[in-house]
Amino acid sequence: GGDTLFTNQHKALAEMPTDLRARLDGKVAIHSAGGAYGKKGFYGDNDTEARSMDIRPSDEALATHNHPIIRNHPETGQPAIFGTAGYITGFEGMDAEASSELLFELYRWQTRPEFQYRHKWQPNMLLMWDNRSVLHMATGGYKGHDRLLHRTTIGERTAA
């Protein structure tokens, strides 16, 4: 157990059906970590699951940030889907029901098996990926075993 799935968001966009692409073009997603990390979120104050990760829910997770759902990679210029159902709360200019329908249709598309790579971890393995190009998800299957990993995030420093 403990594999990680990665889905290529450049490939998912390139192979997207024309009608879905037309409905997403120009859309601005509303992004928030509140559903997961807010005090009332999935990992919030009422989460009783014993976790190996130190999760600290806060009101700061409720902040929203808007961004295009389709954007070009800043280095390669290649277009990709930028976002996932776990953090997108809706789309600008759309009501909640219409946003949810579009978001779940997008999620079903962007996570299809033909866009996936399944990584099988081995001891002392190092893996790097670009969060601007892929979605990633642990598959589970390690309950009762230590899941030790060290995560380092490399980001671009911007002037204040």
mmCIF file of C-alpha atoms in Angstrom:
data_model
loop_
_atom_site.group_PDB
_atom_site.id
_atom_site.type_symbol
_atom_site.label_atom_id
_atom_site.label_comp_id
_atom_site.label_asym_id
_atom_site.label_seq_id
_atom_site.Cartn_x
_atom_site.Cartn_y
_atom_site.Cartn_z
ATOM 1 C CA GLY A 1 0.000 0.000 0.000
ATOM 2 C CA GLY A 2 0.883 3.634 0.065
ATOM 3 C CA ASP A 3 1.237 4.283 -3.666
ATOM 4 C CA THR A 4 0.685 7.790 -5.007
ATOM 5 C CA LEU A 5 -1.390 8.599 -8.083
ATOM 6 C CA PHE A 6 -0.397 11.542 -10.266
ATOM 7 C CA THR A 7 -2.619 12.881 -13.040
ATOM 8 C CA ASN A 8 -1.151 14.980 -15.827
ATOM 9 C CA GLN A 9 -3.200 18.171 -16.146
ATOM 10 C CA HIS A 10 -1.576 19.225 -19.440
ATOM 11 C CA LYS A 11 -2.650 15.929 -21.043
ATOM 12 C CA ALA A 12 -6.110 16.125 -19.453
ATOM 13 C CA LEU A 13 -6.612 19.566 -20.987
ATOM 14 C CA ALA A 14 -5.187 18.608 -24.387
ATOM 15 C CA GLU A 15 -7.562 15.640 -24.671
ATOM 16 C CA MET A 16 -10.598 17.369 -23.135
ATOM 17 C CA PRO A 17 -13.866 17.184 -25.100
ATOM 18 C CA THR A 18 -14.577 20.406 -26.997
ATOM 19 C CA ASP A 19 -17.862 21.104 -25.177
ATOM 20 C CA LEU A 20 -16.286 20.846 -21.701
ATOM 21 C CA ARG A 21 -13.338 22.980 -22.778
ATOM 22 C CA ALA A 22 -15.708 25.652 -24.117
ATOM 23 C CA ARG A 23 -17.522 25.776 -20.758
ATOM 24 C CA LEU A 24 -14.206 26.182 -18.882
ATOM 25 C CA ASP A 25 -12.465 28.681 -21.168
ATOM 26 C CA GLY A 26 -12.233 32.036 -19.428
ATOM 27 C CA LYS A 27 -13.623 30.721 -16.117
ATOM 28 C CA VAL A 28 -12.096 31.988 -12.897
ATOM 29 C CA ALA A 29 -12.031 29.493 -10.032
ATOM 30 C CA ILE A 30 -12.573 30.481 -6.409
ATOM 31 C CA HIS A 31 -9.960 28.629 -4.360
ATOM 32 C CA SER A 32 -10.105 28.012 -0.600
ATOM 33 C CA ALA A 33 -8.539 25.537 1.827
ATOM 34 C CA GLY A 34 -11.422 26.055 4.275
ATOM 35 C CA GLY A 35 -13.239 22.822 3.410
ATOM 36 C CA ALA A 36 -10.218 20.845 4.538
ATOM 37 C CA TYR A 37 -8.244 23.000 6.960
ATOM 38 C CA GLY A 38 -10.754 25.481 8.341
ATOM 39 C CA LYS A 39 -11.843 24.910 11.949
ATOM 40 C CA LYS A 40 -15.111 23.397 10.646
ATOM 41 C CA GLY A 41 -13.365 21.634 7.749
ATOM 42 C CA PHE A 42 -12.677 17.941 7.211
ATOM 43 C CA TYR A 43 -9.461 18.139 9.278
ATOM 44 C CA GLY A 44 -10.909 20.776 11.595
ATOM 45 C CA ASP A 45 -11.645 20.909 15.275
ATOM 46 C CA ASN A 46 -14.105 17.980 15.106
ATOM 47 C CA ASP A 47 -11.636 15.608 13.407
ATOM 48 C CA THR A 48 -11.070 12.760 15.865
ATOM 49 C CA GLU A 49 -8.910 10.580 13.595
ATOM 50 C CA ALA A 50 -5.415 9.914 14.945
ATOM 51 C CA ARG A 51 -3.087 11.259 12.263
ATOM 52 C CA SER A 52 0.666 11.054 11.891
ATOM 53 C CA MET A 53 0.657 14.520 10.335
ATOM 54 C CA ASP A 54 0.403 17.610 12.526
ATOM 55 C CA ILE A 55 -2.636 19.403 11.077
ATOM 56 C CA ARG A 56 -3.461 22.793 12.539
ATOM 57 C CA PRO A 57 -6.889 24.021 11.433
ATOM 58 C CA SER A 58 -7.346 27.773 11.390
ATOM 59 C CA ASP A 59 -9.570 30.579 10.208
ATOM 60 C CA GLU A 60 -6.769 31.584 7.796
ATOM 61 C CA ALA A 61 -7.751 28.560 5.689
ATOM 62 C CA LEU A 62 -11.071 30.278 4.930
ATOM 63 C CA ALA A 63 -9.381 32.901 2.754
ATOM 64 C CA THR A 64 -10.255 32.772 -0.936
ATOM 65 C CA HIS A 65 -8.050 33.352 -3.948
ATOM 66 C CA ASN A 66 -9.304 33.575 -7.501
ATOM 67 C CA HIS A 67 -7.381 32.184 -10.469
ATOM 68 C CA PRO A 68 -8.062 30.999 -14.012
ATOM 69 C CA ILE A 69 -9.041 27.323 -14.104
ATOM 70 C CA ILE A 70 -6.982 27.001 -17.285
ATOM 71 C CA ARG A 71 -3.631 28.700 -17.278
ATOM 72 C CA ASN A 72 -0.271 28.476 -18.950
ATOM 73 C CA HIS A 73 2.634 27.004 -17.021
ATOM 74 C CA PRO A 74 4.881 29.930 -16.032
ATOM 75 C CA GLU A 75 8.072 28.318 -17.384
ATOM 76 C CA THR A 76 6.943 26.200 -20.344
ATOM 77 C CA GLY A 77 3.906 28.193 -21.454
ATOM 78 C CA GLN A 78 2.004 24.908 -21.883
ATOM 79 C CA PRO A 79 -1.684 25.237 -20.912
ATOM 80 C CA ALA A 80 -3.066 23.051 -18.119
ATOM 81 C CA ILE A 81 -6.033 22.680 -15.814
ATOM 82 C CA PHE A 82 -5.141 24.492 -12.593
ATOM 83 C CA GLY A 83 -7.253 23.326 -9.684
ATOM 84 C CA THR A 84 -9.161 20.435 -8.219
ATOM 85 C CA ALA A 85 -12.500 19.810 -6.546
ATOM 86 C CA GLY A 86 -10.922 19.651 -3.087
ATOM 87 C CA TYR A 87 -10.011 23.326 -3.114
ATOM 88 C CA ILE A 88 -12.249 24.973 -5.692
ATOM 89 C CA THR A 89 -15.424 26.252 -4.048
ATOM 90 C CA GLY A 90 -17.023 27.618 -7.210
ATOM 91 C CA PHE A 91 -16.562 29.755 -10.292
ATOM 92 C CA GLU A 92 -16.945 33.513 -10.522
ATOM 93 C CA GLY A 93 -20.297 34.532 -11.971
ATOM 94 C CA MET A 94 -21.922 31.107 -11.507
ATOM 95 C CA ASP A 95 -24.393 30.071 -8.840
ATOM 96 C CA ALA A 96 -23.444 27.289 -6.422
ATOM 97 C CA GLU A 97 -25.384 24.531 -8.178
ATOM 98 C CA ALA A 98 -24.033 25.303 -11.651
ATOM 99 C CA SER A 99 -20.510 25.690 -10.234
ATOM 100 C CA SER A 100 -20.719 22.317 -8.490
ATOM 101 C CA GLU A 101 -21.987 20.559 -11.614
ATOM 102 C CA LEU A 102 -19.168 21.979 -13.744
ATOM 103 C CA LEU A 103 -16.552 21.327 -11.077
ATOM 104 C CA PHE A 104 -17.528 17.671 -10.630
ATOM 105 C CA GLU A 105 -17.647 17.107 -14.381
ATOM 106 C CA LEU A 106 -14.162 18.600 -14.586
ATOM 107 C CA TYR A 107 -12.924 16.451 -11.685
ATOM 108 C CA ARG A 108 -14.282 13.268 -13.280
ATOM 109 C CA TRP A 109 -12.435 14.212 -16.471
ATOM 110 C CA GLN A 110 -9.117 15.365 -14.989
ATOM 111 C CA THR A 111 -8.655 12.207 -12.879
ATOM 112 C CA ARG A 112 -9.315 9.628 -15.609
ATOM 113 C CA PRO A 113 -6.977 6.600 -15.657
ATOM 114 C CA GLU A 114 -5.439 7.510 -19.024
ATOM 115 C CA PHE A 115 -3.938 10.659 -17.448
ATOM 116 C CA GLN A 116 -2.552 8.822 -14.403
ATOM 117 C CA TYR A 117 0.824 7.538 -13.323
ATOM 118 C CA ARG A 118 0.906 5.280 -10.258
ATOM 119 C CA HIS A 119 4.083 5.608 -8.238
ATOM 120 C CA LYS A 120 5.109 2.632 -6.087
ATOM 121 C CA TRP A 121 7.289 3.836 -3.246
ATOM 122 C CA GLN A 122 10.433 2.049 -2.108
ATOM 123 C CA PRO A 123 12.648 2.827 0.921
ATOM 124 C CA ASN A 124 14.952 5.851 0.532
ATOM 125 C CA MET A 125 13.278 6.949 -2.675
ATOM 126 C CA LEU A 126 13.190 10.577 -3.792
ATOM 127 C CA LEU A 127 10.480 11.850 -6.088
ATOM 128 C CA MET A 128 9.894 15.369 -7.371
ATOM 129 C CA TRP A 129 6.878 16.747 -9.189
ATOM 130 C CA ASP A 130 5.457 20.059 -10.273
ATOM 131 C CA ASN A 131 2.188 20.887 -8.494
ATOM 132 C CA ARG A 132 1.370 23.292 -11.335
ATOM 133 C CA SER A 133 1.158 20.343 -13.752
ATOM 134 C CA VAL A 134 -0.265 17.399 -11.835
ATOM 135 C CA LEU A 135 -2.775 16.387 -9.212
ATOM 136 C CA HIS A 136 -1.541 13.866 -6.665
ATOM 137 C CA MET A 137 -3.264 11.576 -4.208
ATOM 138 C CA ALA A 138 -2.098 8.874 -1.811
ATOM 139 C CA THR A 139 -3.938 5.579 -2.313
ATOM 140 C CA GLY A 140 -3.934 4.505 1.336
ATOM 141 C CA GLY A 141 -3.386 0.886 2.293
ATOM 142 C CA TYR A 142 -0.782 1.587 4.961
ATOM 143 C CA LYS A 143 -2.949 1.560 8.081
ATOM 144 C CA GLY A 144 -1.004 0.094 11.006
ATOM 145 C CA HIS A 145 2.335 0.926 9.378
ATOM 146 C CA ASP A 146 4.505 3.990 9.654
ATOM 147 C CA ARG A 147 4.241 6.283 6.653
ATOM 148 C CA LEU A 148 7.371 8.361 6.935
ATOM 149 C CA LEU A 149 7.976 11.033 4.379
ATOM 150 C CA HIS A 150 9.684 14.360 4.210
ATOM 151 C CA ARG A 151 8.120 17.017 2.044
ATOM 152 C CA THR A 152 9.967 20.023 0.744
ATOM 153 C CA THR A 153 8.224 22.688 -1.261
ATOM 154 C CA ILE A 154 10.237 24.788 -3.659
ATOM 155 C CA GLY A 155 8.562 28.045 -4.557
ATOM 156 C CA GLU A 156 9.339 31.185 -6.427
ATOM 157 C CA ARG A 157 10.118 34.120 -4.201
ATOM 158 C CA THR A 158 8.248 37.258 -5.180
ATOM 159 C CA ALA A 159 9.011 40.811 -4.193
ATOM 160 C CA ALA A 160 6.677 42.293 -1.613
#
